[in-house]
XYZ file of C-alpha atoms in Angstrom:
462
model
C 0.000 0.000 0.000
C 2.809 2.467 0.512
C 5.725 1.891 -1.728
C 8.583 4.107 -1.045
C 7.889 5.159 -5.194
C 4.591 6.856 -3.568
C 5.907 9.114 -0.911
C 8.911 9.900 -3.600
C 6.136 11.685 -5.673
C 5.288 15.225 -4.714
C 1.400 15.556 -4.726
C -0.468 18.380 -5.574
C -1.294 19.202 -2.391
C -1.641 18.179 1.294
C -4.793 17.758 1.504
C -4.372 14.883 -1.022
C -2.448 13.185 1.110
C -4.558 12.843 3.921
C -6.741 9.382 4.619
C -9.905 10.096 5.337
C -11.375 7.529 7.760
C -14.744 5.641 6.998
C -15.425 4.328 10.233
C -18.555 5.208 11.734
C -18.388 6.234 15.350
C -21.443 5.944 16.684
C -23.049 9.675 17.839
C -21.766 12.686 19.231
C -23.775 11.697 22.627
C -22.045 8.541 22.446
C -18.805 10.145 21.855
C -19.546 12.238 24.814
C -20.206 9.738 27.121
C -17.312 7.197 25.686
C -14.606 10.198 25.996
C -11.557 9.251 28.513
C -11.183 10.308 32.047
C -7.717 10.841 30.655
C -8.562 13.952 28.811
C -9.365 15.765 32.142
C -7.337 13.649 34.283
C -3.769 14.613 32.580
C -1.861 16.155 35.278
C 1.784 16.478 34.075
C 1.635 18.006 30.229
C 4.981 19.946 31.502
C 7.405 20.270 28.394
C 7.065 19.140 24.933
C 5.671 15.841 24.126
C 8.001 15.084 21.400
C 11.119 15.528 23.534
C 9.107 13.869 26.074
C 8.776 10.332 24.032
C 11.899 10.822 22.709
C 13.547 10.560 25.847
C 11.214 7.521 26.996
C 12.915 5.842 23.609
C 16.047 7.136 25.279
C 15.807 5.003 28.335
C 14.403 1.983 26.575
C 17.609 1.925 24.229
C 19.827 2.209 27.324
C 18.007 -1.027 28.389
C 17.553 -3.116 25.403
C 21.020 -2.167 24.018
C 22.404 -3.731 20.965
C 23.744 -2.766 17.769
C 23.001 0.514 16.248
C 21.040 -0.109 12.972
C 18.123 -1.634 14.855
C 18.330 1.247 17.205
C 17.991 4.300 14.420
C 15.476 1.638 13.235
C 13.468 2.204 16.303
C 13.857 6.135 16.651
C 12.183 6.197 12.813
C 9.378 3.909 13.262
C 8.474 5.935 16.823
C 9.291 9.800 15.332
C 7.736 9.177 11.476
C 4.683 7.943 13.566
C 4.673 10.405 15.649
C 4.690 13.210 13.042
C 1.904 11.126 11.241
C -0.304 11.375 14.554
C 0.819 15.309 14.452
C -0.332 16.020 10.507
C -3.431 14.573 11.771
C -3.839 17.035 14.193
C -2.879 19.650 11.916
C -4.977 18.615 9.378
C -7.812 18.221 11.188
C -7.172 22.494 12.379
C -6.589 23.249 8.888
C -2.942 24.210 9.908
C -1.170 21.390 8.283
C 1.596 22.864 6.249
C 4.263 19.891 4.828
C 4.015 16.718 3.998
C 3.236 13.681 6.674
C 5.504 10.922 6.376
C 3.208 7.956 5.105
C -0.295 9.642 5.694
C -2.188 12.066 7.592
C -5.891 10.917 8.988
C -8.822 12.802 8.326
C -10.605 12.085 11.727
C -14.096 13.306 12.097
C -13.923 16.681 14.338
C -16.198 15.247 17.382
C -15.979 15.602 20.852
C -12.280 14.516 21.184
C -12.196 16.511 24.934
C -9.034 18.403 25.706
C -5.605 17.523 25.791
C -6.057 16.434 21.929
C -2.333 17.224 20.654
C -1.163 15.622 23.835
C -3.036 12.440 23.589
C -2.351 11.524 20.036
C 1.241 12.036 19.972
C 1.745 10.428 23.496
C -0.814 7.544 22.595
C 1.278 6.766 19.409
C 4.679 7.017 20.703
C 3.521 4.596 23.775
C 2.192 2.417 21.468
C 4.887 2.097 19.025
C 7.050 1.574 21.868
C 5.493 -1.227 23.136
C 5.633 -2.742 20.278
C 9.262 -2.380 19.542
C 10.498 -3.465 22.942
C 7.849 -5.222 24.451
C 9.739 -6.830 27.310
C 9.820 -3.160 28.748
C 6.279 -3.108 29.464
C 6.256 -1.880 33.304
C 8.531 1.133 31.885
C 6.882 1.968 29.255
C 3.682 1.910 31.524
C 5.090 3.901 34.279
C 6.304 6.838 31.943
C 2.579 7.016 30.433
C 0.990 7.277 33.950
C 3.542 9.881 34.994
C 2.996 11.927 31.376
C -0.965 11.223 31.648
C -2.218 10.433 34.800
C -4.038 7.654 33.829
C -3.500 3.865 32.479
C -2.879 3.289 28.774
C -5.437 0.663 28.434
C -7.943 2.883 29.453
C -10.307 4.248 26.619
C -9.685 6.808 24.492
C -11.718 7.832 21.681
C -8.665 8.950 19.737
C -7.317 5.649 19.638
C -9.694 3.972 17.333
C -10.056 7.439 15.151
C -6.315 8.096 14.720
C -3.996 6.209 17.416
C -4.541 2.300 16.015
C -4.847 3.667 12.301
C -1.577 5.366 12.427
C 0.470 2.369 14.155
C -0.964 -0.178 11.941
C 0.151 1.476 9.331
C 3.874 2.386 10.386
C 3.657 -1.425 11.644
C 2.463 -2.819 8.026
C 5.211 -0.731 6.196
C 7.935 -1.889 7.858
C 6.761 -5.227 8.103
C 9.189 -8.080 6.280
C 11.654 -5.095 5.566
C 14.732 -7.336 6.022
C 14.998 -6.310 9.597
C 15.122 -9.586 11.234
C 17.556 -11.547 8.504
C 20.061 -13.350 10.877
C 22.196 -14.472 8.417
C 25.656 -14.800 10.012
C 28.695 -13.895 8.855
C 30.931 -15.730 6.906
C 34.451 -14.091 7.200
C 36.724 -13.490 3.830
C 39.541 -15.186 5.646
C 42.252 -12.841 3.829
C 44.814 -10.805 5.001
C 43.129 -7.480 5.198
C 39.727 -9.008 5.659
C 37.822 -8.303 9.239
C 38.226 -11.006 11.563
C 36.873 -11.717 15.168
C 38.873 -8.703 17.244
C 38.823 -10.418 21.044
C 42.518 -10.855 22.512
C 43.852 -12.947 25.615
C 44.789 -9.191 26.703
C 41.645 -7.172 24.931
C 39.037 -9.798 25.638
C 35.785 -9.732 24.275
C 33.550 -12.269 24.546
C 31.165 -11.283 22.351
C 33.609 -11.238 19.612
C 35.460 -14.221 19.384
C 33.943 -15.715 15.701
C 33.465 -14.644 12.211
C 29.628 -15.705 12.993
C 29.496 -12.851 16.181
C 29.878 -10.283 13.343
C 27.083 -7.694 14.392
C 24.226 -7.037 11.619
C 26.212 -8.062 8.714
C 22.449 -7.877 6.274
C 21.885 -4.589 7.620
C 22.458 -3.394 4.211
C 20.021 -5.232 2.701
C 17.412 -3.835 4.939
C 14.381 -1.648 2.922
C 15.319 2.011 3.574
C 13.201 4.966 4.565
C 13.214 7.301 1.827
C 16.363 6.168 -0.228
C 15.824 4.237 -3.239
C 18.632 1.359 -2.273
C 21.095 0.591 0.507
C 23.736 0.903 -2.032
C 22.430 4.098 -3.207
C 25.781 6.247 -2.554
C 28.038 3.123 -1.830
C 31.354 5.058 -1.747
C 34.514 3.228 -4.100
C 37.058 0.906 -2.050
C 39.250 2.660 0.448
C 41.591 4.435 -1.740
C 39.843 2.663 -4.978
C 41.163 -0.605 -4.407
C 39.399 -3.867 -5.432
C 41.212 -6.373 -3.716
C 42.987 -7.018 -0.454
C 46.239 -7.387 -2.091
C 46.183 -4.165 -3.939
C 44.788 -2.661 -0.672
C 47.363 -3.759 1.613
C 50.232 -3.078 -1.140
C 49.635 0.405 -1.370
C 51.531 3.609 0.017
C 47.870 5.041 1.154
C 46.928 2.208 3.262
C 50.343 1.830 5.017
C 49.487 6.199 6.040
C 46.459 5.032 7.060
C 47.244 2.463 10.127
C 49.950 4.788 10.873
C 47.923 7.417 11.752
C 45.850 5.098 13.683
C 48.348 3.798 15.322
C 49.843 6.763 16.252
C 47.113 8.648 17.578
C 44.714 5.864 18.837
C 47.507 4.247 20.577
C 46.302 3.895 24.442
C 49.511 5.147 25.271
C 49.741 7.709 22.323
C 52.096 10.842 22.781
C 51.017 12.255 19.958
C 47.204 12.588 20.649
C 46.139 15.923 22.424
C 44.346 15.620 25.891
C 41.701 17.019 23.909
C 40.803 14.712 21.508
C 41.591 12.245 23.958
C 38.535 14.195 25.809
C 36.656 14.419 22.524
C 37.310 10.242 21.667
C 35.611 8.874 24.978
C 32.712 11.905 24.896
C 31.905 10.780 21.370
C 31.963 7.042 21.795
C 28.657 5.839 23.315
C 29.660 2.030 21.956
C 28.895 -0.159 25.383
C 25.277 -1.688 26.435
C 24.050 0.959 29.053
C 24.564 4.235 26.908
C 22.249 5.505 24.448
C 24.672 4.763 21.459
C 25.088 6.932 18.864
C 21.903 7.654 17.401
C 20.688 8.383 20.830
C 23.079 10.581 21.432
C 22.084 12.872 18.464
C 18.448 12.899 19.379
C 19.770 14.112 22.705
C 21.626 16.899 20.907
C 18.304 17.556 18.557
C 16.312 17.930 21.890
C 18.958 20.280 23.526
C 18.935 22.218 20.128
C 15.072 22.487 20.465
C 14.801 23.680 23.646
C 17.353 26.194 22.844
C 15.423 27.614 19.694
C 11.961 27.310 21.141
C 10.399 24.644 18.644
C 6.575 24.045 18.941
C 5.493 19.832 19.017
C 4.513 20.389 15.149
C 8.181 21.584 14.173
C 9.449 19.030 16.728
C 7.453 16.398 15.535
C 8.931 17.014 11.431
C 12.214 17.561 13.027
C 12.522 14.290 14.827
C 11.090 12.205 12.406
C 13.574 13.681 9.648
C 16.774 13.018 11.760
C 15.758 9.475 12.461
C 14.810 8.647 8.750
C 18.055 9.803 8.225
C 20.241 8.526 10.590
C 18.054 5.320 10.058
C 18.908 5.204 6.212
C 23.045 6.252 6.552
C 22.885 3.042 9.215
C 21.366 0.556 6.158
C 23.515 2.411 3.579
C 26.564 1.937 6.105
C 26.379 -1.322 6.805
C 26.442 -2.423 2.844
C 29.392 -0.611 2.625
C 30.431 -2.415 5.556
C 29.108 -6.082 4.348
C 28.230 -5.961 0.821
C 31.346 -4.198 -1.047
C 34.529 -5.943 -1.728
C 36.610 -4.724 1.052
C 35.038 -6.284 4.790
C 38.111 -4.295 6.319
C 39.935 -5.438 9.356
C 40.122 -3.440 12.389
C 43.823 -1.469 13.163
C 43.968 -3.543 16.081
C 43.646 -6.758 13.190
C 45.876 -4.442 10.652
C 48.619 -3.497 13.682
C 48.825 -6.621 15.351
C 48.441 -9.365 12.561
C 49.832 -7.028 9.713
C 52.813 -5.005 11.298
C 53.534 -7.733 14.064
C 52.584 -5.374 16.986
C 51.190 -7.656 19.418
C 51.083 -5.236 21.987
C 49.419 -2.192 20.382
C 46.543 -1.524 22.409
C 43.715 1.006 21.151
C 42.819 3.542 23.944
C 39.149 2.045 23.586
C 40.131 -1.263 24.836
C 37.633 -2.855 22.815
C 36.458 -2.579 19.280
C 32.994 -2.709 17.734
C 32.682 -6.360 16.118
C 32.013 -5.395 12.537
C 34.377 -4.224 9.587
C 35.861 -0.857 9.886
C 35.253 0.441 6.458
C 33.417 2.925 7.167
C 32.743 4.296 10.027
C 28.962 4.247 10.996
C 29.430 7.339 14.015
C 30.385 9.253 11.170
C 27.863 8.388 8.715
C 25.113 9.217 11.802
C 26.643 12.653 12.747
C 27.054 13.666 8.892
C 23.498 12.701 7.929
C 22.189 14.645 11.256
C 24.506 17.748 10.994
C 22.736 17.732 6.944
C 18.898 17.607 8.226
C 19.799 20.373 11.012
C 21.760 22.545 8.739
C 18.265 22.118 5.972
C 16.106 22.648 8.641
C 17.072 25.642 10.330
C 19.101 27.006 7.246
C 22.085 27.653 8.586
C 25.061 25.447 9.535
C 25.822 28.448 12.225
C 24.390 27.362 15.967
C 25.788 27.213 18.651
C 24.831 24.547 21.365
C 25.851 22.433 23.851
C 25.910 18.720 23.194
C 26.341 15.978 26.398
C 27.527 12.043 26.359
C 26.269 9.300 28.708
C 29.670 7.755 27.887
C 30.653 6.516 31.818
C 34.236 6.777 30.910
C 34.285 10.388 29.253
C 36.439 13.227 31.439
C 33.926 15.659 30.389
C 29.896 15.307 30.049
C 29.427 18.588 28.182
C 30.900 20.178 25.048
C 30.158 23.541 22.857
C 30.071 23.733 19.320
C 29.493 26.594 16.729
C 27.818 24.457 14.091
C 26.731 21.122 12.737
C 29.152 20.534 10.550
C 31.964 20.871 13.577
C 30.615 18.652 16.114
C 30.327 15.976 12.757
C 33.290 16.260 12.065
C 34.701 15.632 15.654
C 32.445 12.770 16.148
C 34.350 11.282 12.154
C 37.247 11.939 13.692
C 37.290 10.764 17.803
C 37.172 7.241 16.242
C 40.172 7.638 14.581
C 41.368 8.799 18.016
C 39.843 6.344 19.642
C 41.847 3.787 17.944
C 38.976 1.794 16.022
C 38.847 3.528 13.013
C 41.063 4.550 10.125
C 41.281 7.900 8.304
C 39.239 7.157 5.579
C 36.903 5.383 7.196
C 35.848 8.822 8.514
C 35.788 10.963 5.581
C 34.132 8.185 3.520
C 31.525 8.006 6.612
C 30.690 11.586 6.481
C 30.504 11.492 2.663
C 27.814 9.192 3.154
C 25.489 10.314 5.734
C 25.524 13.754 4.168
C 24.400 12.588 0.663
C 21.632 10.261 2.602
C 20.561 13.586 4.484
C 19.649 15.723 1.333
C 18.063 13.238 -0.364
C 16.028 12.742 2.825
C 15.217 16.157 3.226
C 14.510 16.956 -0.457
C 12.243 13.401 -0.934
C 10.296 13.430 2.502
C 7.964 15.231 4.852
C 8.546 18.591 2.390
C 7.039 21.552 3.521
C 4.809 23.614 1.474
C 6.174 24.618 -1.473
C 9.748 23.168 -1.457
């Protein structure tokens, strides 16, 4: 019902887009009488709604944990719904003025009671939550009551006139998108070529086999707005085809130098501030909000800043996390479905140079290939939709980490396109990525961000 050729397609207008529903709900005196305690009993509407959710998804990611592409997976499904259950609301006021993401519902303008922005963005986001990480059901319960006041089973007539319509339908659409292919890895078993990166003095124990390789069909995965996964695949590092040439060449030899130079754990060369910068970007352990939920955090701080309302919020959100949700799928191909599946520098230092004891200052490294690197690709195609949105790369704001072992839990940037860049780059640092790896990262995610922008959730008359 909603191929991704569909929402490509600019319409001729807004109105056009919008579902009008055909169920028949019963009278207005019925209405009346069926309409929740919860619209009167709401007792703690402080704050935004969408920042509100969006941390709830927060603290459910710090819980479920895992690898990042089914995380950004999560923050789309939750914020794209969420700005659907918003165009709703704007539609219905006449005030809708860009694009919803799959469809806007023309609900019947009965006796909804008050509290009617509130309720269909918090009864969406709960319920798209609880679907996603259902074993979090007492959470996910708790933050409703302390948002509404009430239980989220109890009635609401918004459910059945917008709430259920708009989940089913986020639901359906990702349904069978390649999400849950479990395919392990099989490992290229080359020199070059990414293999298992646990040491009897780095352990890891959830690295210790080709087959642990994290996500490795992420890349086949349907996207969100981009046409393929593959869709700005990036050549080879440096343009090679083949391991051999690879690890033959003058560039790559540069390339785990600087690595091993500056994301050495005992590096003399590496400033104590991008030592600082390394740890406060990093976000990799179970327990944090990883990298995409360390960007939303940022996108929050940036709205409270600027003084969004929940409809700009709500497009906001849900354009990030398309984003950052498509650079993860076209990441991991480059990762898993390219030629090159390249070896860590700990692999390239210590089975390639000999350097047994070459430690990176992270300790541990993320078990997938290297090339390229997927903090980058998130920060690039986030610093794009901020730098579209507000139109201008110029803010200045104050970003935090939930990284336990960062020096610092604050740092201030003048733009987008700097606190990208140092994100790229703090892996390097860190000692788990390579140059290119970064620049070929940030390549990526920004490309995925203007197509986003310029193929999605438009406003009126982009």
């Amino acid at each position: 019902m909603f191929r991704m050729g569909r929402r490509r397609r600019r319409r001729g207008s807004l109105r056009a887009k919008a579902v009008t529903l055909t169920t028949v709900i019963a009278t207005a005196a019925g209405a009346l009488a069926l309409t929740p305690q919860s619209a009167s009993a709401a007792p703690n509407y402080t704050g935004d709604p969408v920042l509100y959710w969006n941390n709830v998804l927060l603290g459910a990611i710090r819980t479920a944990g895992g690898p990042p592409g089914p995380i950004s997976r999560a923050a789309a499904e939750m914020n794209a719904a969420i700005y659907d259950a918003e165009s709703s609301y704007q539609l219905r006021w006449h005030t809708m003025t860009s694009d919803p993401y799959l469809q806007a519902i023309n609900y019947p303008a009965l006796l909804e009671g008050p509290g009617e922005e509130e309720r269909l963005i918090g009864r969406t986001a709960y319920n798209i939550l609880l679907k996603l990480f259902p074993d979090q059901t007492t959470y996910l319960d708790n933050k409703f009551k302390e948002r509404f006041g009430t239980n989220p089973t109890d009635f609401d007539l918004l459910d059945a006139t917008v709430v259920k319509p708009i989940v089913t339908n986020m639901w359906n659409f990702r349904n069978a998108d390649g999400s849950e292919n479990q395919t392990a890895y099989t490992a290229d078993g080359k020199p070059g070529a990414w293999l298992p990166t646990s040491y009897p003095d780095l352990p890891d124990p959830g690295c210790t086999r080709a087959s642990d390789a994290s996500t490795p069909e992420w890349g086949k995965v349907k996207p969100w707005a981009l046409t393929s996964g593959s869709q700005y695949r990036p050549s080879t590092p440096g343009t090679y085809s083949s391991y051999d040439s690879l690890l033959a060449s003058p560039s790559y030899a540069a390339q785990v130098e600087q690595v091993r130079s500056l994301g050495a754990e005992n590096s003399t060369t590496r400033t104590t501030d991008q030592t600082a910068a390394a740890w406060f970007w990093a976000n990799d352990a179970n327990g944090t909000y990883k990298p995409p939920g360390q960007l939303l955090d940022i996108t929050a701080r940036v709205s409270r800043d600027r003084g969004l309302t929940p409809y700009q919020n709500a497009r906001l959100f849900a354009l990030v996390s398309v984003a950052m949700a498509d650079s993860a799928i076209a990441e991991w191909d480059v990762k898993y479905q390219t030629p090159i599946d390249l070896w860590r520098p700990v692999s390239a230092i210590r089975e390639g140079l000999g350097d047994t004891g070459w430690k990176p200052l992270s300790g541990t490294t993320p078990c997938f290939p290297a090339w390229a690197s997927g903090h980058a690709a998130f920060a690039a195609a986030w610093a794009g939709i901020m730098r579209q949105y507000f139109k201008t790369d110029n803010i200045t704001f104050t970003a935090s980490t939930d990284e336990p072992r960062s020096p610092v839990k604050t740092r201030t940037f003048t733009s987008f396109s700097q606190a990208a860049r140092e994100e790229a780059d703090s892996r390097l640092w860190l000692g788990v990525h390579y140059p290119w790896d970064a620049s070929d990262g940030l390549a990526l995610g920004e490309n995925v961000a203007t197509w986003v922008f310029s193929h999605t959730m438009r406003a009126a008359g982009s």
